[in-house]
Coordinates of C-alpha atoms in Angstrom, one line a residue:
M1 CA -0.4 -15.2 -9.4
V2 CA -0.4 -16.6 -5.9
A3 CA 1.2 -20.0 -5.6
A4 CA -1.3 -22.8 -5.0
S5 CA 0.4 -23.8 -1.8
H6 CA -0.4 -20.4 -0.4
L7 CA -4.1 -20.3 -1.5
P8 CA -6.8 -20.1 1.2
S9 CA -9.8 -22.4 0.6
I10 CA -11.9 -20.6 -2.0
P11 CA -15.6 -20.0 -1.3
P12 CA -18.1 -20.4 -4.2
L13 CA -18.4 -17.5 -6.6
D14 CA -22.1 -17.0 -5.8
E15 CA -21.2 -16.6 -2.1
L16 CA -18.8 -13.8 -2.9
L17 CA -21.2 -12.0 -5.2
E18 CA -24.1 -12.3 -2.8
S19 CA -22.7 -9.7 -0.4
A20 CA -20.6 -7.6 -2.8
H21 CA -20.7 -3.8 -2.8
V22 CA -18.7 -1.7 -5.2
V23 CA -17.9 1.8 -4.1
S24 CA -16.2 4.8 -5.7
L25 CA -14.6 7.1 -3.1
P26 CA -13.3 10.6 -4.0
L27 CA -9.8 11.6 -3.1
T28 CA -8.7 14.8 -1.5
T29 CA -6.1 15.3 -4.3
R30 CA -5.2 13.5 -7.5
F31 CA -3.1 10.4 -6.6
R32 CA -1.6 7.8 -8.9
G33 CA -3.4 9.5 -11.8
I34 CA -6.9 9.0 -10.3
E35 CA -9.4 11.2 -8.5
H36 CA -11.7 8.3 -7.2
R37 CA -10.8 5.0 -5.6
E38 CA -12.9 2.1 -6.6
A39 CA -13.2 -1.0 -4.4
M40 CA -15.3 -4.1 -4.0
L41 CA -16.3 -5.0 -0.5
L42 CA -17.3 -8.6 0.4
R43 CA -18.6 -10.2 3.6
G44 CA -17.2 -13.4 4.8
P45 CA -17.7 -15.4 8.0
A46 CA -14.9 -13.4 9.7
G47 CA -16.3 -10.0 8.6
W48 CA -16.0 -7.5 5.8
T49 CA -13.0 -7.7 3.5
E50 CA -11.8 -5.9 0.4
F51 CA -10.9 -6.7 -3.2
S52 CA -9.4 -3.6 -4.8
P53 CA -6.6 -4.1 -7.3
F54 CA -6.2 -1.0 -9.4
V55 CA -8.2 -1.0 -12.6
E56 CA -5.2 -1.3 -14.9
Y57 CA -4.0 -4.5 -13.3
E58 CA -4.4 -7.7 -15.4
D59 CA -6.3 -10.6 -14.0
A60 CA -3.2 -12.7 -13.2
E61 CA -2.0 -9.9 -10.8
A62 CA -5.5 -9.1 -9.5
S63 CA -6.2 -12.7 -8.5
A64 CA -3.6 -12.3 -5.7
W65 CA -5.8 -9.5 -4.3
L66 CA -8.8 -11.8 -4.4
A67 CA -6.8 -14.4 -2.5
A68 CA -6.1 -11.7 0.1
A69 CA -9.7 -10.8 0.4
I70 CA -10.7 -14.4 0.9
D71 CA -7.9 -14.9 3.4
F72 CA -9.1 -11.9 5.5
G73 CA -12.9 -12.5 5.2
W74 CA -13.1 -16.3 5.4
H75 CA -10.2 -17.1 7.8
S76 CA -9.1 -16.0 11.2
T77 CA -6.3 -13.5 11.5
P78 CA -3.1 -14.2 13.4
V79 CA -2.9 -13.4 17.1
P80 CA -2.0 -9.7 17.4
R81 CA 1.1 -8.6 19.2
R82 CA 0.0 -4.9 19.4
S83 CA -3.4 -3.1 19.5
E84 CA -2.4 0.0 17.5
I85 CA -0.1 0.7 14.6
R86 CA 2.0 3.9 14.3
V87 CA 1.6 5.2 10.7
N88 CA 3.2 7.7 8.4
A89 CA 1.6 10.6 6.5
T90 CA 1.6 10.4 2.7
V91 CA 2.2 13.5 0.5
P92 CA 1.3 13.0 -3.2
A93 CA 3.0 14.9 -6.0
V94 CA 1.5 18.3 -4.9
A95 CA 3.0 21.8 -5.2
P96 CA 5.2 22.8 -2.3
D97 CA 2.6 25.3 -1.0
A98 CA 0.1 22.5 -0.7
V99 CA 2.2 20.2 1.5
A100 CA 1.3 21.6 4.9
A101 CA -2.4 21.2 4.1
V102 CA -1.9 17.6 3.2
L103 CA 0.1 16.9 6.4
A104 CA -2.6 18.6 8.5
R105 CA -4.9 15.7 7.6
F106 CA -2.6 13.2 9.3
D107 CA -3.0 13.8 13.0
G108 CA 0.1 13.3 15.1
C109 CA 2.2 11.5 12.5
R110 CA 5.9 11.8 13.1
T111 CA 6.9 10.3 9.7
V112 CA 6.0 11.4 6.1
K113 CA 6.4 9.6 2.8
V114 CA 6.8 12.0 -0.1
K115 CA 6.0 10.9 -3.6
V116 CA 8.8 11.9 -6.1
A117 CA 9.7 11.2 -9.7
E118 CA 6.1 11.6 -10.9
P119 CA 5.5 11.8 -14.6
G120 CA 5.8 15.4 -15.9
G121 CA 7.7 16.5 -12.8
T122 CA 11.4 17.4 -12.3
L123 CA 13.9 16.7 -9.6
A124 CA 13.7 20.4 -8.7
D125 CA 10.0 19.8 -8.1
D126 CA 10.8 16.9 -5.9
V127 CA 13.4 18.8 -3.9
A128 CA 11.0 21.7 -3.3
R129 CA 8.2 19.3 -2.2
V130 CA 10.6 17.4 0.2
R131 CA 11.9 20.7 1.5
A132 CA 8.3 21.8 2.3
A133 CA 7.7 18.6 4.1
R134 CA 10.9 19.0 6.2
E135 CA 9.9 22.6 7.1
T136 CA 6.4 21.5 8.1
M137 CA 7.6 18.4 10.1
G138 CA 10.5 20.1 11.8
A139 CA 13.9 18.7 12.6
L140 CA 12.6 15.7 14.4
G141 CA 10.2 14.5 11.7
R142 CA 11.1 11.5 9.6
I143 CA 11.1 11.8 5.9
R144 CA 11.1 8.9 3.3
V145 CA 10.7 9.3 -0.4
D146 CA 9.0 7.0 -2.9
A147 CA 10.0 7.0 -6.6
N148 CA 7.9 4.0 -7.7
G149 CA 10.9 2.7 -9.7
A150 CA 10.9 5.7 -12.1
W151 CA 14.6 6.6 -12.0
N152 CA 17.4 4.8 -13.8
L153 CA 20.5 4.1 -11.8
D154 CA 22.4 7.3 -12.4
E155 CA 19.2 9.4 -12.0
A156 CA 18.6 7.7 -8.6
E157 CA 22.1 8.3 -7.4
Y158 CA 21.9 12.0 -8.4
A159 CA 18.5 12.4 -6.8
V160 CA 19.6 10.9 -3.5
H161 CA 22.5 13.3 -3.4
A162 CA 20.1 16.2 -4.1
L163 CA 17.7 15.1 -1.3
A164 CA 20.3 14.1 1.2
E165 CA 20.2 17.4 3.0
F166 CA 16.7 16.6 4.2
D167 CA 17.9 13.6 6.3
L168 CA 16.1 10.8 4.5
E169 CA 14.9 7.8 6.5
Y170 CA 15.1 5.7 3.3
V171 CA 14.4 5.9 -0.4
E172 CA 11.7 3.6 -1.6
Q173 CA 11.9 1.7 -4.9
P174 CA 14.2 4.3 -6.6
C175 CA 14.8 2.0 -9.6
A176 CA 12.8 -0.6 -11.3
T177 CA 15.2 -3.6 -11.4
I178 CA 16.9 -5.6 -8.7
D179 CA 20.3 -5.2 -10.4
E180 CA 19.8 -1.4 -10.3
L181 CA 18.7 -1.5 -6.7
R182 CA 21.7 -3.6 -5.7
E183 CA 24.2 -1.2 -7.4
L184 CA 22.5 1.9 -6.1
R185 CA 22.7 0.5 -2.6
R186 CA 26.4 -0.1 -3.1
R187 CA 27.0 3.4 -4.4
I188 CA 25.1 5.3 -1.6
R189 CA 26.0 3.1 1.3
Y190 CA 28.5 5.7 2.6
M191 CA 25.7 8.2 2.8
G192 CA 23.7 6.1 5.2
V193 CA 20.5 6.2 3.2
P194 CA 18.8 2.8 3.2
V195 CA 17.1 1.4 0.1
A196 CA 13.6 0.0 0.4
A197 CA 11.9 -2.4 -2.1
D198 CA 8.2 -2.2 -2.9
E199 CA 7.4 -3.1 -6.5
S200 CA 10.3 -5.5 -6.5
V201 CA 8.4 -7.5 -3.8
R202 CA 4.7 -7.2 -4.7
K203 CA 5.0 -7.3 -8.5
A204 CA 7.6 -9.9 -8.7
D205 CA 7.1 -13.6 -9.6
D206 CA 9.5 -14.3 -6.7
P207 CA 9.0 -11.7 -3.9
L208 CA 12.1 -12.9 -2.1
A209 CA 14.5 -12.4 -5.0
V210 CA 15.3 -8.8 -4.0
A211 CA 16.2 -9.9 -0.4
R212 CA 18.3 -12.8 -1.7
A213 CA 20.2 -10.5 -4.0
G214 CA 21.2 -8.1 -1.3
A215 CA 19.4 -5.3 -3.2
A216 CA 17.4 -3.8 -0.3
D217 CA 17.9 -2.8 3.3
L218 CA 14.2 -3.2 4.1
L219 CA 11.0 -4.3 2.4
V220 CA 7.6 -2.6 1.9
I221 CA 5.0 -5.3 2.4
K222 CA 1.3 -4.9 1.3
A223 CA -1.2 -7.6 2.2
Q224 CA -3.5 -7.4 -0.8
P225 CA -1.0 -7.7 -3.6
L226 CA 0.9 -10.5 -1.8
G227 CA -2.2 -12.7 -1.4
G228 CA -3.2 -11.9 2.1
V229 CA -2.0 -11.6 5.7
H230 CA -0.8 -15.2 6.1
R231 CA 1.2 -15.3 2.9
A232 CA 2.8 -11.9 3.6
L233 CA 3.8 -13.1 7.1
S234 CA 5.6 -16.1 5.5
I235 CA 7.4 -13.8 3.0
V236 CA 8.6 -11.5 5.9
A237 CA 9.8 -14.5 7.9
E238 CA 11.8 -15.9 4.9
A239 CA 13.2 -12.5 3.8
G240 CA 14.9 -11.8 7.2
L241 CA 14.8 -8.0 6.6
P242 CA 13.0 -5.2 8.5
V243 CA 9.7 -4.3 6.9
V244 CA 7.2 -1.5 6.5
V245 CA 3.6 -2.6 6.1
S246 CA 1.8 -0.3 3.7
S247 CA -1.5 0.0 1.8
A248 CA -2.6 0.6 -1.7
L249 CA -5.0 3.5 -1.1
D250 CA -7.5 1.1 0.5
T251 CA -10.8 1.8 2.2
S252 CA -10.7 1.4 5.9
V253 CA -11.7 -2.3 5.4
G254 CA -8.5 -2.9 3.4
L255 CA -6.5 -0.9 5.9
A256 CA -7.8 -3.2 8.6
M257 CA -6.2 -6.1 6.7
G258 CA -2.9 -4.2 6.7
A259 CA -3.2 -3.4 10.3
A260 CA -3.8 -7.1 11.1
L261 CA -0.6 -7.9 9.3
A262 CA 1.4 -5.2 11.1
A263 CA 0.0 -6.3 14.4
A264 CA 1.1 -9.9 13.9
L265 CA 4.8 -9.1 13.1
P266 CA 7.4 -9.9 15.7
D267 CA 9.2 -6.7 15.1
L268 CA 7.9 -3.4 13.7
D269 CA 10.6 -0.8 13.7
Y270 CA 9.2 1.6 11.1
D271 CA 6.0 3.6 11.0
C272 CA 3.6 1.9 8.5
G273 CA 2.0 3.3 5.4
L274 CA -1.5 2.6 6.7
G275 CA -2.8 6.1 7.2
T276 CA -4.0 6.7 3.7
A277 CA -7.7 6.9 4.7
S278 CA -6.7 10.5 5.2
L279 CA -6.4 10.9 1.4
L280 CA -10.1 10.0 1.0
T281 CA -12.8 12.5 1.4
A282 CA -15.3 9.7 2.3
D283 CA -15.1 6.1 3.6
V284 CA -17.3 3.1 4.0
T285 CA -17.5 3.1 7.8
M286 CA -18.6 5.5 10.6
Q287 CA -15.2 4.9 12.2
P288 CA -12.6 5.2 9.5
L289 CA -9.0 4.1 10.2
R290 CA -7.6 7.6 10.0
P291 CA -4.5 8.5 12.1
E292 CA -5.2 9.8 15.6
Q293 CA -2.1 10.9 17.5
G294 CA -0.1 9.1 14.8
T295 CA -1.7 5.7 15.1
I296 CA -4.6 3.6 13.8
P297 CA -6.3 0.9 15.9
V298 CA -6.2 -2.8 15.0
R299 CA -9.8 -3.6 14.4
R300 CA -12.2 -4.7 11.7
P301 CA -14.6 -1.9 10.7
E302 CA -18.3 -2.5 10.1
L303 CA -19.8 -1.0 7.0
D304 CA -22.0 2.1 7.2
E305 CA -24.8 1.2 4.8
S306 CA -25.6 4.9 4.1
A307 CA -22.1 5.6 3.1
V308 CA -21.9 2.5 0.9
T309 CA -25.2 3.6 -0.8
E310 CA -24.1 7.2 -1.2
H311 CA -20.8 6.2 -2.8
A312 CA -22.0 3.2 -4.8
A313 CA -20.3 2.9 -8.1
P314 CA -22.5 3.3 -11.2
A315 CA -24.2 0.1 -12.6
D316 CA -21.7 -0.3 -15.4
R317 CA -18.7 -0.1 -13.0
R318 CA -20.4 -2.6 -10.6
Q319 CA -20.8 -5.0 -13.6
W320 CA -17.1 -4.4 -14.5
W321 CA -16.1 -5.4 -11.0
E322 CA -18.4 -8.4 -10.9
D323 CA -16.9 -9.6 -14.2
R324 CA -13.4 -9.1 -12.9
L325 CA -14.2 -11.0 -9.7
T326 CA -15.6 -13.9 -11.8
R327 CA -12.4 -14.1 -13.9
C328 CA -10.1 -13.9 -10.9
H329 CA -12.1 -16.5 -9.0
A330 CA -11.7 -18.8 -11.9
Q331 CA -7.9 -18.2 -11.9
L332 CA -7.7 -18.9 -8.2
A333 CA -9.7 -22.1 -8.6
A334 CA -7.5 -23.3 -11.4
S335 CA -4.3 -22.5 -9.4
G336 CA -5.6 -24.5 -6.5
A337 CA -6.6 -27.5 -8.6

């Protein structure tokens, strides 16, 4: 739940529902256990915005995503410091022989994030996938891996050793807890592999706890789960660590929110995880924010009504999202009371 002090002013529920579209966009390959990405699109005075917490998230967590949608659609964004954002490619847990085809969808990206530690997979599978990424990217490519907190401490240490030959830029959320991250960081410091925290920021009651504990070298920051661009900027300022701005498999509307955040940061030393429109076979705009020469522009897309109509979610799913929006709106209103 977003703290009341960070809540934007909340428009009436009827105003949100009046413009709402719900879409279901097919993915190029199965990712996070899904083959379609559902999202609700809303239009505010500042333009189109997105509310798209994953379907398994409870309302308390999802309400932060609604706060982010309101922040982006009903309030001005910070003054940008840059007009384009350099982004990374993302490789899901595919077979090694599919890696090159995935990377081909990310035009000009010099960095790739490879998913590892997926359910049902093995470390040998991870090594083979990362090796294929290194072979495709070449010696100058940058490779980071993301375990989504799936390893315990010893498994993570062993995996970093197994993957070290591929010159990792960093390992993202290798373990679930802050204590494990802090100890892993101590154990592998001599290897020069930084530890990044993602879930320990966006799913935590206190997103700054991981930084205060000295458990991460950098933070992965996502605008939607953290309650919006303005709240995310305040977290970054307080954390005092380098950050990577990333997405949650958003439509181009949601990616524009992330780009606005990345554009406003004083420093942006790492390529951002905002190229994931390339994992969608369709989008909601005629000008999707897909990487071109390794970057995406900082702009707010307009919806393509024909695409929204073509990929409209079935009536029962639209009702499900409207009900969810209603519940999350009530939670935000209560938090701001």
